[in-house]
Structure formats: C-alpha cells, structure tokens
mmCIF file of C-alpha atoms and ligand atoms in Angstrom:
data_model
loop_
_atom_site.group_PDB
_atom_site.id
_atom_site.type_symbol
_atom_site.label_atom_id
_atom_site.label_comp_id
_atom_site.label_asym_id
_atom_site.label_seq_id
_atom_site.Cartn_x
_atom_site.Cartn_y
_atom_site.Cartn_z
ATOM 1 C CA UNK A 10 -28.621 29.237 -9.018
ATOM 2 C CA UNK A 11 -29.484 30.650 -12.425
ATOM 3 C CA UNK A 12 -26.289 32.464 -13.134
ATOM 4 C CA UNK A 13 -23.308 32.391 -15.342
ATOM 5 C CA UNK A 14 -21.152 29.316 -15.411
ATOM 6 C CA UNK A 15 -17.473 29.459 -16.251
ATOM 7 C CA UNK A 16 -16.000 26.841 -18.569
ATOM 8 C CA UNK A 17 -12.575 26.239 -20.030
ATOM 9 C CA UNK A 18 -11.392 24.324 -23.112
ATOM 10 C CA UNK A 19 -7.833 23.392 -23.969
ATOM 11 C CA UNK A 20 -8.066 23.027 -27.776
ATOM 12 C CA UNK A 21 -10.225 23.948 -30.744
ATOM 13 C CA UNK A 22 -11.497 20.382 -30.841
ATOM 14 C CA UNK A 23 -12.480 20.602 -27.175
ATOM 15 C CA UNK A 24 -14.470 23.738 -27.973
ATOM 16 C CA UNK A 25 -16.213 21.836 -30.788
ATOM 17 C CA UNK A 26 -17.048 19.005 -28.393
ATOM 18 C CA UNK A 27 -18.451 21.552 -25.952
ATOM 19 C CA UNK A 28 -20.559 23.016 -28.780
ATOM 20 C CA UNK A 29 -21.922 19.570 -29.618
ATOM 21 C CA UNK A 30 -22.823 19.024 -25.978
ATOM 22 C CA UNK A 31 -24.632 22.365 -25.818
ATOM 23 C CA UNK A 32 -26.457 21.500 -29.052
ATOM 24 C CA UNK A 33 -28.099 18.635 -27.201
ATOM 25 C CA UNK A 34 -30.002 21.184 -25.138
ATOM 26 C CA UNK A 35 -30.882 23.501 -28.031
ATOM 27 C CA UNK A 36 -33.833 23.287 -30.365
ATOM 28 C CA UNK A 37 -36.002 25.206 -32.816
ATOM 29 C CA UNK A 38 -36.645 28.792 -31.743
ATOM 30 C CA UNK A 39 -33.568 29.033 -29.546
ATOM 31 C CA UNK A 40 -31.121 31.914 -29.873
ATOM 32 C CA UNK A 41 -27.438 31.859 -28.931
ATOM 33 C CA UNK A 42 -25.388 35.047 -28.747
ATOM 34 C CA UNK A 43 -21.607 34.714 -28.905
ATOM 35 C CA UNK A 44 -19.209 37.421 -27.835
ATOM 36 C CA UNK A 45 -15.441 37.646 -27.642
ATOM 37 C CA UNK A 46 -12.524 39.012 -29.625
ATOM 38 C CA UNK A 47 -11.466 37.859 -33.071
ATOM 39 C CA UNK A 48 -9.929 34.416 -32.751
ATOM 40 C CA UNK A 49 -11.543 33.716 -29.392
ATOM 41 C CA UNK A 50 -13.336 30.693 -30.832
ATOM 42 C CA UNK A 51 -16.880 31.808 -31.642
ATOM 43 C CA UNK A 52 -16.969 30.160 -35.066
ATOM 44 C CA UNK A 53 -15.262 27.067 -33.640
ATOM 45 C CA UNK A 54 -18.019 26.741 -31.032
ATOM 46 C CA UNK A 55 -20.652 27.058 -33.780
ATOM 47 C CA UNK A 56 -18.889 24.263 -35.710
ATOM 48 C CA UNK A 57 -19.474 22.057 -32.680
ATOM 49 C CA UNK A 58 -23.092 23.123 -32.286
ATOM 50 C CA UNK A 59 -23.735 22.350 -35.953
ATOM 51 C CA UNK A 60 -21.964 18.999 -35.674
ATOM 52 C CA UNK A 61 -24.110 18.161 -32.669
ATOM 53 C CA UNK A 62 -27.195 18.860 -34.773
ATOM 54 C CA UNK A 63 -26.060 16.568 -37.550
ATOM 55 C CA UNK A 64 -24.672 19.119 -39.995
ATOM 56 C CA UNK A 65 -22.089 17.385 -42.166
ATOM 57 C CA UNK A 66 -21.028 20.196 -44.483
ATOM 58 C CA UNK A 67 -18.182 22.427 -43.328
ATOM 59 C CA UNK A 68 -19.190 25.345 -41.121
ATOM 60 C CA UNK A 69 -17.162 28.432 -41.940
ATOM 61 C CA UNK A 70 -17.250 31.968 -40.699
ATOM 62 C CA UNK A 71 -20.083 34.084 -42.114
ATOM 63 C CA UNK A 72 -17.930 37.204 -41.704
ATOM 64 C CA UNK A 73 -18.389 38.231 -45.348
ATOM 65 C CA UNK A 74 -21.631 36.476 -46.236
ATOM 66 C CA UNK A 75 -23.128 37.744 -42.943
ATOM 67 C CA UNK A 76 -25.462 34.784 -42.651
ATOM 68 C CA UNK A 77 -25.234 31.091 -43.489
ATOM 69 C CA UNK A 78 -27.964 28.548 -43.238
ATOM 70 C CA UNK A 79 -27.421 24.896 -42.363
ATOM 71 C CA UNK A 80 -29.867 22.031 -42.445
ATOM 72 C CA UNK A 81 -29.260 19.817 -39.467
ATOM 73 C CA UNK A 82 -31.882 18.046 -37.396
ATOM 74 C CA UNK A 83 -32.902 21.655 -36.760
ATOM 75 C CA UNK A 84 -32.464 24.468 -39.313
ATOM 76 C CA UNK A 85 -29.607 26.710 -38.211
ATOM 77 C CA UNK A 86 -28.967 30.335 -39.060
ATOM 78 C CA UNK A 87 -25.381 31.354 -38.326
ATOM 79 C CA UNK A 88 -24.779 35.099 -38.403
ATOM 80 C CA UNK A 89 -21.747 37.280 -37.885
ATOM 81 C CA UNK A 90 -22.786 40.883 -37.367
ATOM 82 C CA UNK A 91 -19.250 42.250 -36.918
ATOM 83 C CA UNK A 92 -19.300 44.123 -40.237
ATOM 84 C CA UNK A 93 -22.778 45.528 -39.856
ATOM 85 C CA UNK A 94 -22.702 49.157 -38.817
ATOM 86 C CA UNK A 95 -26.354 49.638 -38.214
ATOM 87 C CA UNK A 96 -29.179 47.707 -36.616
ATOM 88 C CA UNK A 97 -31.083 48.358 -39.857
ATOM 89 C CA UNK A 98 -28.540 46.233 -41.757
ATOM 90 C CA UNK A 99 -29.367 43.295 -39.499
ATOM 91 C CA UNK A 100 -33.082 43.838 -40.007
ATOM 92 C CA UNK A 101 -32.477 43.997 -43.778
ATOM 93 C CA UNK A 102 -30.894 40.549 -43.570
ATOM 94 C CA UNK A 103 -34.253 39.279 -42.355
ATOM 95 C CA UNK A 104 -33.208 38.801 -38.752
ATOM 96 C CA UNK A 105 -36.713 39.088 -37.321
ATOM 97 C CA UNK A 106 -38.039 36.566 -39.850
ATOM 98 C CA UNK A 107 -35.270 34.166 -38.840
ATOM 99 C CA UNK A 108 -36.399 34.482 -35.226
ATOM 100 C CA UNK A 109 -39.970 33.666 -36.264
ATOM 101 C CA UNK A 110 -38.988 30.489 -38.048
ATOM 102 C CA UNK A 111 -38.581 27.262 -36.158
ATOM 103 C CA UNK A 112 -34.827 27.512 -36.411
ATOM 104 C CA UNK A 113 -31.844 27.804 -34.124
ATOM 105 C CA UNK A 114 -30.282 31.256 -34.522
ATOM 106 C CA UNK A 115 -26.622 31.681 -33.539
ATOM 107 C CA UNK A 116 -25.123 35.174 -33.700
ATOM 108 C CA UNK A 117 -21.428 36.006 -33.499
ATOM 109 C CA UNK A 118 -20.894 39.457 -31.922
ATOM 110 C CA UNK A 119 -24.460 39.211 -30.643
ATOM 111 C CA UNK A 120 -23.769 41.937 -28.092
ATOM 112 C CA UNK A 121 -23.771 44.418 -30.993
ATOM 113 C CA UNK A 122 -27.459 43.695 -31.570
ATOM 114 C CA UNK A 123 -28.480 43.167 -27.957
ATOM 115 C CA UNK A 124 -31.693 45.149 -28.511
ATOM 116 C CA UNK A 125 -32.831 42.803 -31.281
ATOM 117 C CA UNK A 126 -32.273 39.607 -29.321
ATOM 118 C CA UNK A 127 -35.302 37.995 -27.736
ATOM 119 C CA UNK A 128 -35.472 38.058 -23.957
ATOM 120 C CA UNK A 129 -34.839 34.316 -23.850
ATOM 121 C CA UNK A 130 -31.442 33.451 -25.208
ATOM 122 C CA UNK A 131 -28.124 31.915 -24.232
ATOM 123 C CA UNK A 132 -25.035 34.072 -24.085
ATOM 124 C CA UNK A 133 -21.541 32.670 -24.394
ATOM 125 C CA UNK A 134 -18.610 34.982 -23.851
ATOM 126 C CA UNK A 135 -15.270 33.596 -25.053
ATOM 127 C CA UNK A 136 -11.863 34.895 -24.072
ATOM 128 C CA UNK A 137 -8.217 33.993 -24.413
ATOM 129 C CA UNK A 138 -6.628 33.978 -20.943
ATOM 130 C CA UNK A 139 -3.033 33.468 -22.107
ATOM 131 C CA UNK A 140 -1.010 32.627 -25.174
ATOM 132 C CA UNK A 141 -1.738 28.931 -25.454
ATOM 133 C CA UNK A 142 -4.839 27.178 -26.768
ATOM 134 C CA UNK A 143 -6.926 27.610 -23.662
ATOM 135 C CA UNK A 144 -10.196 29.480 -23.953
ATOM 136 C CA UNK A 145 -12.443 30.685 -21.186
ATOM 137 C CA UNK A 146 -16.131 30.449 -21.977
ATOM 138 C CA UNK A 147 -18.766 32.025 -19.760
ATOM 139 C CA UNK A 148 -22.204 30.621 -20.469
ATOM 140 C CA UNK A 149 -25.206 32.614 -19.286
ATOM 141 C CA UNK A 150 -28.814 31.566 -19.854
ATOM 142 C CA UNK A 151 -31.030 34.659 -20.106
ATOM 143 C CA UNK A 152 -34.758 35.135 -19.701
ATOM 144 C CA UNK A 153 -37.595 33.312 -17.926
ATOM 145 C CA UNK A 154 -37.796 30.402 -20.387
ATOM 146 C CA UNK A 155 -34.225 29.485 -19.512
ATOM 147 C CA UNK A 156 -35.078 29.495 -15.798
ATOM 148 C CA UNK A 157 -36.638 26.097 -16.350
ATOM 149 C CA UNK A 158 -33.902 24.861 -18.660
ATOM 150 C CA UNK A 159 -30.600 26.193 -17.358
ATOM 151 C CA UNK A 160 -29.953 23.112 -15.231
ATOM 152 C CA UNK A 161 -29.765 20.900 -18.339
ATOM 153 C CA UNK A 162 -27.388 23.351 -19.949
ATOM 154 C CA UNK A 163 -25.317 23.354 -16.770
ATOM 155 C CA UNK A 164 -25.317 19.566 -16.667
ATOM 156 C CA UNK A 165 -24.099 19.009 -20.230
ATOM 157 C CA UNK A 166 -21.282 21.527 -19.828
ATOM 158 C CA UNK A 167 -19.883 20.242 -16.507
ATOM 159 C CA UNK A 168 -17.037 18.304 -18.223
ATOM 160 C CA UNK A 169 -15.599 21.729 -19.151
ATOM 161 C CA UNK A 170 -16.297 23.468 -15.827
ATOM 162 C CA UNK A 171 -13.526 25.885 -14.912
ATOM 163 C CA UNK A 172 -12.746 24.927 -11.361
ATOM 164 C CA UNK A 173 -9.969 27.485 -11.257
ATOM 165 C CA UNK A 174 -7.299 24.807 -10.970
HETATM 166 P P1 ADP B 223 -13.807 33.774 -33.765
HETATM 167 O O1 ADP B 223 -14.995 33.263 -34.524
HETATM 168 O O2 ADP B 223 -14.121 34.083 -32.333
HETATM 169 O O3 ADP B 223 -13.112 34.914 -34.432
HETATM 170 P P2 ADP B 223 -12.532 31.313 -34.589
HETATM 171 O O4 ADP B 223 -13.319 30.184 -34.031
HETATM 172 O O5 ADP B 223 -12.722 31.654 -36.024
HETATM 173 O O6 ADP B 223 -12.744 32.606 -33.658
HETATM 174 O O7 ADP B 223 -10.974 31.062 -34.389
HETATM 175 C C1 ADP B 223 -10.435 30.524 -33.240
HETATM 176 C C2 ADP B 223 -8.997 30.141 -33.559
HETATM 177 O O8 ADP B 223 -8.326 29.744 -32.373
HETATM 178 C C3 ADP B 223 -8.943 28.950 -34.509
HETATM 179 O O9 ADP B 223 -7.815 29.096 -35.330
HETATM 180 C C4 ADP B 223 -8.791 27.780 -33.546
HETATM 181 O O10 ADP B 223 -8.159 26.668 -34.147
HETATM 182 C C5 ADP B 223 -7.900 28.392 -32.481
HETATM 183 N N1 ADP B 223 -8.048 27.768 -31.160
HETATM 184 C C6 ADP B 223 -7.020 27.362 -30.392
HETATM 185 N N2 ADP B 223 -7.453 26.890 -29.218
HETATM 186 C C7 ADP B 223 -8.809 26.998 -29.248
HETATM 187 C C8 ADP B 223 -9.826 26.664 -28.301
HETATM 188 N N3 ADP B 223 -9.570 26.159 -27.086
HETATM 189 N N4 ADP B 223 -11.104 26.932 -28.659
HETATM 190 C C9 ADP B 223 -11.388 27.472 -29.858
HETATM 191 N N5 ADP B 223 -10.480 27.819 -30.788
HETATM 192 C C10 ADP B 223 -9.184 27.561 -30.483
HETATM 193 MG MG1 MG B 224 -16.017 34.002 -36.168
#
C-alpha cells in the first residue's frame, strides 16, 4: 500500500501539529509540494513543519517575497509560486540550486511547477469540505525513494486519519 492517505484536521492549530509530525519524517534534500485553494491551509501546514524543525521565528506566507528561508535543524526553503506566470521565473529564483542544497524545499502551489519537481517528493492536497474549520488533507508520497519511507509518513499522520466518520 503505497498510495494516498486521507487526513482531516479540525483547526489551524491541528494542522500545525500535523505539520510538526510530518517534519519528523523529513530531512535535507526532501521536497514537499502543497496544493489547494487560497485559505485551504498550505501556509499553516508549513508553519507546523517549520516548528517541528525547530524554527522559532514566525513563518509567514511568501506570496509576495516568493521564497523565504528558515534555519531550523534543517535549512528550509518555503516558496509560493502562485504569482509566477512562467517556469522561467521559478528557475530565476534559483529553484534548481535550492534542490541541490541539503535543504528541505516546500512549495505552495507546487502543482504549477510539476515538471520542475524531482521524482521523489511528497504531495499534500488541502481542501475545505464545508464552512467550518475542518480541512481535508490528502498526503501522497511520490517516487521510488518514498517507497521505502512512506510507512513512516503514514505512521506519524495516523492521529489525523480521516476515517470518514
Ligand atoms: P493557504 O496558504 O492555503 O492560502 P493559509 O494557511 O494561509 O492558507 O490560511 C488558512 C486559513 O484558514 C487561516 O486563516 C487559518 O487560521 C484558517 N483555518 C481554519 N481551520 C483550519 C485548519 N483546520 N487548517 C488550516 N487552517 C485553518
Ligand atoms: Mg499560503
């Protein structure tokens, strides 16, 4: 079973806790691609990932700065490619160099640059099922390297498993 696993959170803080849990499985060289509408919780999840990696400064959306760098136990690049019209703009930001560094790279709207993502990456697709604070989060490990690692990812996220109840 190396598929997608459905999760659910009931508050922004729960999404941060989920991010921290996921961070425990992530390390240098890993890439996480986040998709989902505005307000779905992509930046909130990154706040949790950064917290889990010991980042103490506030993590805010890189919507206008396009990329922010944090120094946790692992260097983190946090990108938001929503405003970038062309793949070339992402390359101009130094995206490929970021991938070459021993850093964790997290990309909001990563589906827009699917062709630039390495084969091995984790996708998380966030959605808002109704009007309250619930968020659905589909986590999908991609690529052969994650074949050997997905079970750990699955394990740390089970507290948020969406059992459909
Ligand atoms: P995005 O980066 O996808 O545009 P943000 O993380 O910036 O989304 O915003 C999500 C908004 O939704 C925040 O205002 C957050 O407080 C709120 N929110 C409410 N419930 C949740 C939840 N379960 N998970 C994440 N964010 C939530
Ligand atoms: Mg955002």
